[in-house]
PDB file of C-alpha atoms in Angstrom:
ATOM      1  CA  UNK A 196      86.946  79.868  97.817  1.00 42.00           C
ATOM      2  CA  UNK A 197      88.227  83.276  96.883  1.00 39.00           C
ATOM      3  CA  UNK A 198      86.228  86.193  98.261  1.00 40.00           C
ATOM      4  CA  UNK A 199      86.143  87.672  94.772  1.00 40.00           C
ATOM      5  CA  UNK A 200      84.249  84.737  93.351  1.00 37.00           C
ATOM      6  CA  UNK A 201      81.240  85.644  95.494  1.00 38.00           C
ATOM      7  CA  UNK A 202      81.169  89.338  94.591  1.00 41.00           C
ATOM      8  CA  UNK A 203      79.402  90.133  91.336  1.00 40.00           C
ATOM      9  CA  UNK A 204      80.399  93.796  91.464  1.00 42.00           C
ATOM     10  CA  UNK A 205      84.076  92.868  91.812  1.00 48.00           C
ATOM     11  CA  UNK A 206      84.315  90.202  89.123  1.00 44.00           C
ATOM     12  CA  UNK A 207      87.178  91.058  86.788  1.00 42.00           C
ATOM     13  CA  UNK A 208      85.966  92.726  83.618  1.00 42.00           C
ATOM     14  CA  UNK A 209      86.685  90.485  80.641  1.00 41.00           C
ATOM     15  CA  UNK A 210      88.976  91.730  77.947  1.00 37.00           C
ATOM     16  CA  UNK A 211      87.186  93.069  74.927  1.00 42.00           C
ATOM     17  CA  UNK A 212      87.026  90.970  71.827  1.00 39.00           C
ATOM     18  CA  UNK A 213      90.332  90.796  69.955  1.00 41.00           C
ATOM     19  CA  UNK A 214      90.692  93.317  67.160  1.00 46.00           C
ATOM     20  CA  UNK A 215      92.878  93.209  64.124  1.00 45.00           C
ATOM     21  CA  UNK A 216      95.738  95.657  63.941  1.00 47.00           C
ATOM     22  CA  UNK A 217      96.776  97.279  60.636  1.00 50.00           C
ATOM     23  CA  UNK A 218      99.424  94.569  60.264  1.00 53.00           C
ATOM     24  CA  UNK A 219      96.846  91.852  60.498  1.00 51.00           C
ATOM     25  CA  UNK A 220      97.815  90.755  64.020  1.00 55.00           C
ATOM     26  CA  UNK A 221      95.136  90.335  66.665  1.00 51.00           C
ATOM     27  CA  UNK A 222      95.451  92.388  69.840  1.00 53.00           C
ATOM     28  CA  UNK A 223      93.534  92.756  73.091  1.00 54.00           C
ATOM     29  CA  UNK A 224      92.196  95.985  74.530  1.00 62.00           C
ATOM     30  CA  UNK A 225      92.326  96.425  78.300  1.00 61.00           C
ATOM     31  CA  UNK A 226      88.998  96.911  80.112  1.00 68.00           C
ATOM     32  CA  UNK A 227      87.926 100.529  80.351  1.00 85.00           C
ATOM     33  CA  UNK A 228      87.264 100.263  84.101  1.00 90.00           C
ATOM     34  CA  UNK A 229      87.879  97.477  86.623  1.00 95.00           C
ATOM     35  CA  UNK A 230      87.700  97.067  90.395  1.00 97.00           C
ATOM     36  CA  UNK A 231      89.734  94.305  92.017  1.00 97.00           C
ATOM     37  CA  UNK A 232      91.627  93.436  95.163  1.00 98.00           C
ATOM     38  CA  UNK A 233      95.284  94.404  95.066  1.00 98.00           C
ATOM     39  CA  UNK A 234      98.327  92.141  95.235  1.00 98.00           C
ATOM     40  CA  UNK A 235     101.941  92.742  96.319  1.00 98.00           C
ATOM     41  CA  UNK A 236     102.760  93.256  92.630  1.00 98.00           C
ATOM     42  CA  UNK A 237     100.649  96.436  92.744  1.00 98.00           C
ATOM     43  CA  UNK A 238     102.618  97.884  95.671  1.00 98.00           C
ATOM     44  CA  UNK A 239     104.845 100.246  93.691  1.00 97.00           C
ATOM     45  CA  UNK A 240     101.904 101.775  91.788  1.00 97.00           C
ATOM     46  CA  UNK A 241     100.024 102.153  95.082  1.00 97.00           C
ATOM     47  CA  UNK A 242     102.960 103.874  96.777  1.00 96.00           C
ATOM     48  CA  UNK A 243     103.500 106.307  93.904  1.00 96.00           C
ATOM     49  CA  UNK A 244      99.890 107.527  94.147  1.00 96.00           C
ATOM     50  CA  UNK A 245      99.966 107.645  97.946  1.00 95.00           C
ATOM     51  CA  UNK A 246     103.270 109.512  98.122  1.00 93.00           C
ATOM     52  CA  UNK A 247     102.071 112.258  95.787  1.00 92.00           C
ATOM     53  CA  UNK A 248      98.702 112.540  97.549  1.00 89.00           C
ATOM     54  CA  UNK A 249      99.930 112.746 101.135  1.00 87.00           C
ATOM     55  CA  UNK A 250     103.441 114.169 101.310  1.00 75.00           C
ATOM     56  CA  UNK A 251     102.342 117.581 100.050  1.00 66.00           C
ATOM     57  CA  UNK A 252      99.578 117.685 102.700  1.00 63.00           C
ATOM     58  CA  UNK A 253     101.021 116.015 105.800  1.00 62.00           C
ATOM     59  CA  UNK A 254     104.670 115.535 104.939  1.00 68.00           C
ATOM     60  CA  UNK A 255     104.507 111.744 105.195  1.00 77.00           C
ATOM     61  CA  UNK A 256     102.567 108.706 103.937  1.00 84.00           C
ATOM     62  CA  UNK A 257     100.170 106.583 106.021  1.00 90.00           C
ATOM     63  CA  UNK A 258     101.935 103.485 104.657  1.00 94.00           C
ATOM     64  CA  UNK A 259     105.474 103.162 103.356  1.00 94.00           C
ATOM     65  CA  UNK A 260     106.321 100.774 100.535  1.00 96.00           C
ATOM     66  CA  UNK A 261     107.346  97.880 102.779  1.00 97.00           C
ATOM     67  CA  UNK A 262     104.158  98.311 104.835  1.00 97.00           C
ATOM     68  CA  UNK A 263     102.047  98.289 101.676  1.00 98.00           C
ATOM     69  CA  UNK A 264     103.671  95.022 100.599  1.00 98.00           C
ATOM     70  CA  UNK A 265     103.156  93.692 104.139  1.00 97.00           C
ATOM     71  CA  UNK A 266      99.389  94.291 104.153  1.00 98.00           C
ATOM     72  CA  UNK A 267      98.864  93.223 100.537  1.00 98.00           C
ATOM     73  CA  UNK A 268     100.588  89.945 101.377  1.00 98.00           C
ATOM     74  CA  UNK A 269      98.700  89.299 104.627  1.00 98.00           C
ATOM     75  CA  UNK A 270      95.199  90.500 103.728  1.00 98.00           C
ATOM     76  CA  UNK A 271      94.779  91.369 100.034  1.00 98.00           C
ATOM     77  CA  UNK A 272      91.016  90.773 100.373  1.00 98.00           C
ATOM     78  CA  UNK A 273      90.843  93.951 102.479  1.00 98.00           C
ATOM     79  CA  UNK A 274      92.158  96.112  99.647  1.00 98.00           C
ATOM     80  CA  UNK A 275      90.480  97.444  96.535  1.00 98.00           C
ATOM     81  CA  UNK A 276      91.967  99.093  93.473  1.00 98.00           C
ATOM     82  CA  UNK A 277      90.263 100.989  90.664  1.00 98.00           C
ATOM     83  CA  UNK A 278      91.967 100.451  87.322  1.00 97.00           C
ATOM     84  CA  UNK A 279      91.255 102.318  84.094  1.00 95.00           C
ATOM     85  CA  UNK A 280      92.668 100.724  80.955  1.00 92.00           C
ATOM     86  CA  UNK A 281      95.019  98.732  83.154  1.00 93.00           C
ATOM     87  CA  UNK A 282      96.329 101.733  85.118  1.00 96.00           C
ATOM     88  CA  UNK A 283      95.709 102.097  88.842  1.00 97.00           C
ATOM     89  CA  UNK A 284      93.857 105.379  89.500  1.00 97.00           C
ATOM     90  CA  UNK A 285      92.590 104.940  93.076  1.00 98.00           C
ATOM     91  CA  UNK A 286      92.888 102.463  95.918  1.00 98.00           C
ATOM     92  CA  UNK A 287      91.989 101.551  99.501  1.00 98.00           C
ATOM     93  CA  UNK A 288      94.077  99.368 101.813  1.00 98.00           C
ATOM     94  CA  UNK A 289      92.746  97.897 105.054  1.00 98.00           C
ATOM     95  CA  UNK A 290      93.588  95.302 107.692  1.00 98.00           C
ATOM     96  CA  UNK A 291      91.742  93.654 110.588  1.00 98.00           C
ATOM     97  CA  UNK A 292      91.694  95.053 114.101  1.00 98.00           C
ATOM     98  CA  UNK A 293      90.413  93.382 117.285  1.00 97.00           C
ATOM     99  CA  UNK A 294      89.705  96.248 119.680  1.00 97.00           C
ATOM    100  CA  UNK A 295      86.893  98.761 120.041  1.00 97.00           C
ATOM    101  CA  UNK A 296      89.084 101.756 119.189  1.00 98.00           C
ATOM    102  CA  UNK A 297      92.289 102.182 117.231  1.00 98.00           C
ATOM    103  CA  UNK A 298      95.619 102.361 119.037  1.00 97.00           C
ATOM    104  CA  UNK A 299      99.155 103.108 117.889  1.00 95.00           C
ATOM    105  CA  UNK A 300      99.686  99.402 117.180  1.00 96.00           C
ATOM    106  CA  UNK A 301      96.882  99.462 114.608  1.00 96.00           C
ATOM    107  CA  UNK A 302      99.148 101.390 112.243  1.00 95.00           C
ATOM    108  CA  UNK A 303     101.287  98.334 111.544  1.00 95.00           C
ATOM    109  CA  UNK A 304      99.402  95.226 112.719  1.00 96.00           C
ATOM    110  CA  UNK A 305      96.897  92.899 111.069  1.00 97.00           C
ATOM    111  CA  UNK A 306      94.790  90.974 113.618  1.00 98.00           C
ATOM    112  CA  UNK A 307      93.334  87.952 111.742  1.00 97.00           C
ATOM    113  CA  UNK A 308      90.766  87.248 114.487  1.00 96.00           C
ATOM    114  CA  UNK A 309      89.456  90.809 114.473  1.00 97.00           C
ATOM    115  CA  UNK A 310      86.076  91.895 113.157  1.00 96.00           C
ATOM    116  CA  UNK A 311      86.836  95.601 112.600  1.00 98.00           C
ATOM    117  CA  UNK A 312      88.390  96.598 109.283  1.00 98.00           C
ATOM    118  CA  UNK A 313      90.930  99.366 109.802  1.00 98.00           C
ATOM    119  CA  UNK A 314      91.074 101.455 106.629  1.00 98.00           C
ATOM    120  CA  UNK A 315      94.654 102.673 106.497  1.00 97.00           C
ATOM    121  CA  UNK A 316      94.519 104.784 103.375  1.00 97.00           C
ATOM    122  CA  UNK A 317      92.337 105.920 100.490  1.00 97.00           C
ATOM    123  CA  UNK A 318      94.094 107.791  97.691  1.00 96.00           C
ATOM    124  CA  UNK A 319      93.236 108.945  94.179  1.00 96.00           C
ATOM    125  CA  UNK A 320      95.702 109.701  91.398  1.00 96.00           C
ATOM    126  CA  UNK A 321      96.188 113.448  90.928  1.00 93.00           C
ATOM    127  CA  UNK A 322      95.047 113.337  87.263  1.00 93.00           C
ATOM    128  CA  UNK A 323      91.549 112.089  88.169  1.00 93.00           C
ATOM    129  CA  UNK A 324      90.795 113.971  91.383  1.00 91.00           C
ATOM    130  CA  UNK A 325      87.690 116.125  91.819  1.00 91.00           C
ATOM    131  CA  UNK A 326      85.668 113.576  89.825  1.00 93.00           C
ATOM    132  CA  UNK A 327      83.975 111.819  92.751  1.00 95.00           C
ATOM    133  CA  UNK A 328      86.183 108.752  92.450  1.00 96.00           C
ATOM    134  CA  UNK A 329      87.015 108.667  96.159  1.00 96.00           C
ATOM    135  CA  UNK A 330      83.339 108.457  97.127  1.00 97.00           C
ATOM    136  CA  UNK A 331      82.588 105.829  94.488  1.00 97.00           C
ATOM    137  CA  UNK A 332      85.547 103.705  95.531  1.00 98.00           C
ATOM    138  CA  UNK A 333      84.569 103.896  99.198  1.00 98.00           C
ATOM    139  CA  UNK A 334      81.007 102.817  98.343  1.00 97.00           C
ATOM    140  CA  UNK A 335      82.392  99.853  96.386  1.00 97.00           C
ATOM    141  CA  UNK A 336      84.713  98.981  99.246  1.00 98.00           C
ATOM    142  CA  UNK A 337      81.934  98.984 101.838  1.00 98.00           C
ATOM    143  CA  UNK A 338      79.840  96.753  99.567  1.00 97.00           C
ATOM    144  CA  UNK A 339      82.845  94.444  99.352  1.00 97.00           C
ATOM    145  CA  UNK A 340      83.186  94.320 103.144  1.00 97.00           C
ATOM    146  CA  UNK A 341      79.510  93.408 103.511  1.00 96.00           C
ATOM    147  CA  UNK A 342      80.236  90.202 101.625  1.00 94.00           C
ATOM    148  CA  UNK A 343      83.039  89.173 103.990  1.00 95.00           C
ATOM    149  CA  UNK A 344      81.546  87.106 106.844  1.00 94.00           C
ATOM    150  CA  UNK A 345      84.069  88.287 109.457  1.00 95.00           C
ATOM    151  CA  UNK A 346      83.677  92.047 108.877  1.00 97.00           C
ATOM    152  CA  UNK A 347      81.351  93.835 111.300  1.00 96.00           C
ATOM    153  CA  UNK A 348      82.451  97.473 111.030  1.00 97.00           C
ATOM    154  CA  UNK A 349      84.972  99.734 109.344  1.00 98.00           C
ATOM    155  CA  UNK A 350      87.248 102.087 111.277  1.00 98.00           C
ATOM    156  CA  UNK A 351      89.478 104.892 110.096  1.00 98.00           C
ATOM    157  CA  UNK A 352      91.313 107.917 111.401  1.00 97.00           C
ATOM    158  CA  UNK A 353      91.519 111.177 109.494  1.00 95.00           C
ATOM    159  CA  UNK A 354      92.426 114.810 109.951  1.00 93.00           C
ATOM    160  CA  UNK A 355      89.609 117.215 110.816  1.00 95.00           C
ATOM    161  CA  UNK A 356      89.259 118.677 107.333  1.00 94.00           C
ATOM    162  CA  UNK A 357      88.386 115.221 105.929  1.00 95.00           C
ATOM    163  CA  UNK A 358      85.581 114.507 108.421  1.00 98.00           C
ATOM    164  CA  UNK A 359      82.811 115.938 106.147  1.00 97.00           C
ATOM    165  CA  UNK A 360      83.945 113.727 103.255  1.00 97.00           C
ATOM    166  CA  UNK A 361      83.737 110.551 105.320  1.00 98.00           C
ATOM    167  CA  UNK A 362      80.445 111.619 106.883  1.00 98.00           C
ATOM    168  CA  UNK A 363      79.001 111.829 103.365  1.00 97.00           C
ATOM    169  CA  UNK A 364      80.247 108.260 102.876  1.00 97.00           C
ATOM    170  CA  UNK A 365      78.194 107.179 105.910  1.00 97.00           C
ATOM    171  CA  UNK A 366      80.863 107.245 108.638  1.00 98.00           C
ATOM    172  CA  UNK A 367      80.200 108.693 112.086  1.00 98.00           C
ATOM    173  CA  UNK A 368      82.779 110.416 114.248  1.00 98.00           C
ATOM    174  CA  UNK A 369      83.732 108.634 117.467  1.00 98.00           C
ATOM    175  CA  UNK A 370      85.820 111.509 118.783  1.00 97.00           C
ATOM    176  CA  UNK A 371      89.554 112.196 118.981  1.00 97.00           C
ATOM    177  CA  UNK A 372      91.768 109.263 118.055  1.00 97.00           C
ATOM    178  CA  UNK A 373      94.469 108.261 120.530  1.00 95.00           C
ATOM    179  CA  UNK A 374      96.844 107.636 117.629  1.00 94.00           C
ATOM    180  CA  UNK A 375      99.269 110.443 116.835  1.00 88.00           C
ATOM    181  CA  UNK A 376     101.788 110.810 114.035  1.00 87.00           C
ATOM    182  CA  UNK A 377     104.380 113.457 114.909  1.00 85.00           C
ATOM    183  CA  UNK A 378     102.308 116.549 115.761  1.00 85.00           C
ATOM    184  CA  UNK A 379      99.206 115.531 113.777  1.00 88.00           C
ATOM    185  CA  UNK A 380      95.894 114.892 115.542  1.00 92.00           C
ATOM    186  CA  UNK A 381      93.125 112.700 114.112  1.00 96.00           C
ATOM    187  CA  UNK A 382      89.409 112.032 114.437  1.00 98.00           C
ATOM    188  CA  UNK A 383      88.356 108.375 114.648  1.00 98.00           C
ATOM    189  CA  UNK A 384      85.347 107.368 112.562  1.00 98.00           C
ATOM    190  CA  UNK A 385      83.375 104.179 112.042  1.00 98.00           C
ATOM    191  CA  UNK A 386      80.838 102.671 109.659  1.00 98.00           C
ATOM    192  CA  UNK A 387      78.756  99.583 110.547  1.00 97.00           C
ATOM    193  CA  UNK A 388      79.009  96.581 108.259  1.00 93.00           C
ATOM    194  CA  UNK A 389      75.814  94.567 108.291  1.00 69.00           C
ATOM    195  CA  UNK A 390      75.705  90.845 108.986  1.00 51.00           C
ATOM    196  CA  UNK A 391      76.839  88.519 106.230  1.00 45.00           C
ATOM    197  CA  UNK A 392      73.604  86.485 106.132  1.00 42.00           C
ATOM    198  CA  UNK A 393      71.424  89.581 105.756  1.00 45.00           C
ATOM    199  CA  UNK A 394      73.489  90.978 102.925  1.00 44.00           C
ATOM    200  CA  UNK A 395      73.692  87.621 101.182  1.00 47.00           C
ATOM    201  CA  UNK A 396      69.894  87.570 100.940  1.00 46.00           C
ATOM    202  CA  UNK A 397      69.627  91.160  99.786  1.00 46.00           C
ATOM    203  CA  UNK A 398      72.632  91.964  97.634  1.00 48.00           C
ATOM    204  CA  UNK A 399      73.512  88.806  95.759  1.00 51.00           C
ATOM    205  CA  UNK A 400      76.708  88.208  97.759  1.00 54.00           C
TER     206      UNK A 400
END
C-alpha cells in the first residue's frame, strides 16, 4: 500500500469542479495548494529552486540534478513538495541512514534498512520566501515521517546561521558534523520521530 494512502494530510487535493470557459468548453482549475511526495519527473523543478537558493549562499547545491533523480527514484516517500496551482514552491528531500551520526557517505547513499531519515535539503522558491513556508513544510514533513513505520528520527546538517531556524522546528544540535564540503563546516541536528503505533492511535495515520 502506498504511504500516501494512509496520510490524510497528504492526500492529493481534488481538482475543483469543472467550469465553463467563454467558448463553452469545460476546463479544470488546479488546486490552490497541495502537498505530495515528489517523483523523478519533478527533478528539474526541484533543481531550479535549489540552485537559486544555495549557489548564491554557499556556491554549490546540496544535491545536483542526477542526485535528485537518484533519491526520488529510490525513496520518493522521503520527499515532500508544496505545490501552488500546480507549481512547485518548496520541497524537502530525504533518504535513510543506518548510523548514529552522519558521515561523508551519507551525502550520496540511501540505506534501505536504516531508521534515521537524513534530510538532504529544504528549499523555498525565491518568490515566496519570508512567508513561513519553510517552517510549515518542515512541520508537514515531520508529520509525514511519523506515519512511516521505519522512521525513528530525522537528521540534518546545516551551517551555523541556520541552527536557530531548525531549533524552532524542534531539532536539537548534536554538535559539529564530521561531514565537510570544501571549506564549509556544519552543525548536525536531530529530531525524534515517535513510534508508528503511538502516532497511529493519536493522529489518524
